[in-house]
Amino acid sequence: MTISTDKLLSLYRTMVLIRQCEEQLARSYAAGTITGACHTYVGEEAIATGVCAHLRHDDAVFSTHRGHGHALAKGVPPRELVAELFGRETGCSGGRGGSMHLFSPEVGMMGTSGIVGPCILQAAGAGYSFQLLETDQVGVAFFGDGAVGNGAFHEGINLATIYDLPVVFICENNMYATEVAFAYSARNTDVAGRAAGYGLHAEQVDGNDVVAVYEAAEEAVARARSGGGPSLMECRTYRTRVHAEGMGESGYRSQEEIDSWKARDPMVAFAKRVVEAGDLTDADLQAVDEEITEQVADAVTFATDSPWPDPATVADHIYGEGA
Amino acid sequence: MASGEMARREMTYTEAALEALTAAMVRDPTIFVLGEGIGERGGNFNTTKGLYQRFGPRRLRDTPICERGFVGLCTGAAMTGTRPIVDFMFIDFILDAVGELTNQIAKIQYMTSGRLKMPVLLRGCVGVGGGAATHHSGSYFPFFVNVPGFRVVVPTTPYDAKGLLATALRCDDPVLYLEHKSLLNVRGDVPEEDFAIPFGEARVCREGTDVTIVGVGPLVPKSLAAAESLAAEGISVEVIDPRTLAPLDMETILSSVGKTGKLLVADESFGPCGIGAEIAAQVMDQGFDDLAAPVRRLNGVHTPTPYSPPLEAAVVPSVEQVAVAVRELAAE
Ligand SMILES: Cc1ncc(C[n+]2csc(CCOP(=O)(O)OP(=O)(O)O)c2C)c(N)n1
Ligand SMILES: [Mg+2]
């Protein structure tokens, strides 16, 4: 492992931040503080963490309905995330979005989405801008296995490939789209293999191994930045909570399967590995855990104390220039 | 040659729009055009003629046939510092991209409270004519107007084609720029220099005192033709071209109705929940006391567009139908 101790600690910190935020949001949902949908990223934290570690604020991330982790990893402050889900004016979208519409262009978080698919096309579009403007910025799309059967996957990957756009496509293959198994939706479940058929670099990665994701993303992001064109990473992973808070496990997957993936928790595996290797100590990790616990508590207080948006502003900003 | 004489030349609608596009591309290096056959070929309707040779393959880029894909791509591009133009050739093809249009492009500025702009120009040829049949004849004006977030521009003269496109290419909002088939080769005087026509300013094309016609797209020249023959019968018709349907210049329409008391809205696109219905409702709200007769509408027949010439002609409002409607209104 050639990753510096600082970097290892920061990977751990991001994963813990996502996990603790998600668990808090789940509690707030259960308490009725959050209305609307709330899809958590628990079990998949290693992917956003490993990828976004290579991104700058001026790189553009386009995400999905399961996007809290992407937002946090890209640098959206937890206060703004929690306030957004609480529907407050101080949320990253001013309370206009909620869980599925997290926008923070200031840090290159160009939106989570209530629609499966468009993020793939929009990331290609960011790549188009960066190529035309001759910058070294990169567009990144995060999407699930559910998007692979959507036309946007085909069209976006093809466009990015034929135009050599600086884009990284991250498929988070957690084997299910809501309750439909990917193996049902696709005869060929090898997403990386399928993508490679379009003529771009594609690789399958263990999405529960933050180091594997980090290393693969390093290569893909560097390729895009240096004009080498797009790449796709298929990150195999698993969502260990229900599809959306408030839903149950209706029997579409077995308890054994869930338990086997819980045993492969990306945070726990990483902690074990770095401590065994002597890179970090239990005390280092515990300090991070405590720091994040405080940060999340602060975010909840901040959100709770924040004002509601002013209904008088409800029709503002439909147009950029006077209507 | 005196330069004053050079200032206005006669040119076609398409040439006038191309002049605005060329000037904008010179001024703004972030503008690029995507579409099928808009590169070396210069566009099926010559919308980008000569631009590929001048601005190169990154600013004029041919696409595969994947309308949803390149509209979605342009959404992301507009969010990240460039100004995309989608040239659909026929606007009917935009329907493959309705989700990107309605759920994404139209909503981004609102969802980000204006922190992101959405300077996308969506242009294409609309309307019935030439036996294009039902997959190449749509207008869809009411649909676009119904979605909050779009500017909807329907130029009817070469002068307006240039001035409105210039505005569209400076606007931070998504603009639908809809060019009717029957108008593409219409010729008219166009100033050589750059100029911009603000959105939301209707043009009174002909002044009159008895009946107001608001025409949309090709119904502007048809209404003018009808007005000419009605004048011979002693009926004085005012013809208004709204030029943009969103925003819609109700002020000009209401003040005309204040004068005439009688209104006909003539539009080739469909009647139900259409532009005429909207204008009629607004006049009812804000100008009811001025009305001396019920507001009349004339629309294309609410069917898919048939191919055979007599069938095709039967679905669009004719000059004669406009004249009949005005005569009836005048007699009220
Ligand atoms: C176009 C579209 N169709 C349907 C839905 C409803 N929906 C929300 S999440 C989801 C499943 C998505 O699965 P996947 O892409 O694998 O992501 P995951 O939830 O597994 O992270 C569906 C069908 C949607 N949001 N968008
Ligand atoms: Mg999935």
Short mmCIF file of N, CA and C and ligand atoms in Angstrom, two decimals, chain A residues 44 66 144-146 172-178 239, ligand 2:
data_model
loop_
_atom_site.label_atom_id
_atom_site.label_comp_id
_atom_site.label_asym_id
_atom_site.label_seq_id
_atom_site.Cartn_x
_atom_site.Cartn_y
_atom_site.Cartn_z
N GLU A 44 -22.11 1.23 1.04
CA GLU A 44 -21.51 1.58 -0.24
C GLU A 44 -20.52 2.75 -0.13
N ARG A 66 -29.59 8.07 -4.78
CA ARG A 66 -28.88 7.60 -3.57
C ARG A 66 -27.60 8.42 -3.46
N GLY A 144 -26.57 3.64 -10.48
CA GLY A 144 -26.72 2.26 -10.04
C GLY A 144 -26.82 1.28 -11.20
N ASP A 145 -26.90 -0.01 -10.85
CA ASP A 145 -27.12 -1.04 -11.86
C ASP A 145 -28.46 -0.81 -12.56
N GLY A 146 -29.38 -0.15 -11.87
CA GLY A 146 -30.69 0.12 -12.47
C GLY A 146 -30.61 1.04 -13.67
N GLU A 172 -22.43 1.84 -9.60
CA GLU A 172 -22.49 1.21 -8.28
C GLU A 172 -23.45 0.03 -8.40
N ASN A 173 -22.88 -1.12 -8.68
CA ASN A 173 -23.70 -2.31 -8.90
C ASN A 173 -23.95 -2.99 -7.57
N ASN A 174 -25.11 -2.67 -6.98
CA ASN A 174 -25.46 -3.29 -5.69
C ASN A 174 -26.46 -4.43 -5.89
N MET A 175 -26.56 -4.89 -7.12
CA MET A 175 -27.31 -6.10 -7.49
C MET A 175 -28.83 -5.95 -7.50
N TYR A 176 -29.32 -4.81 -7.07
CA TYR A 176 -30.78 -4.62 -7.08
C TYR A 176 -31.13 -3.19 -7.48
N ALA A 177 -32.23 -3.06 -8.17
CA ALA A 177 -32.84 -1.76 -8.41
C ALA A 177 -34.19 -1.81 -7.70
N THR A 178 -34.32 -1.07 -6.62
CA THR A 178 -35.43 -1.23 -5.70
C THR A 178 -35.46 -2.72 -5.29
N ARG A 239 -26.20 -2.69 -0.84
CA ARG A 239 -26.84 -1.77 0.11
C ARG A 239 -27.39 -2.61 1.24
MG MG C 2 -28.87 -0.96 -7.62
#
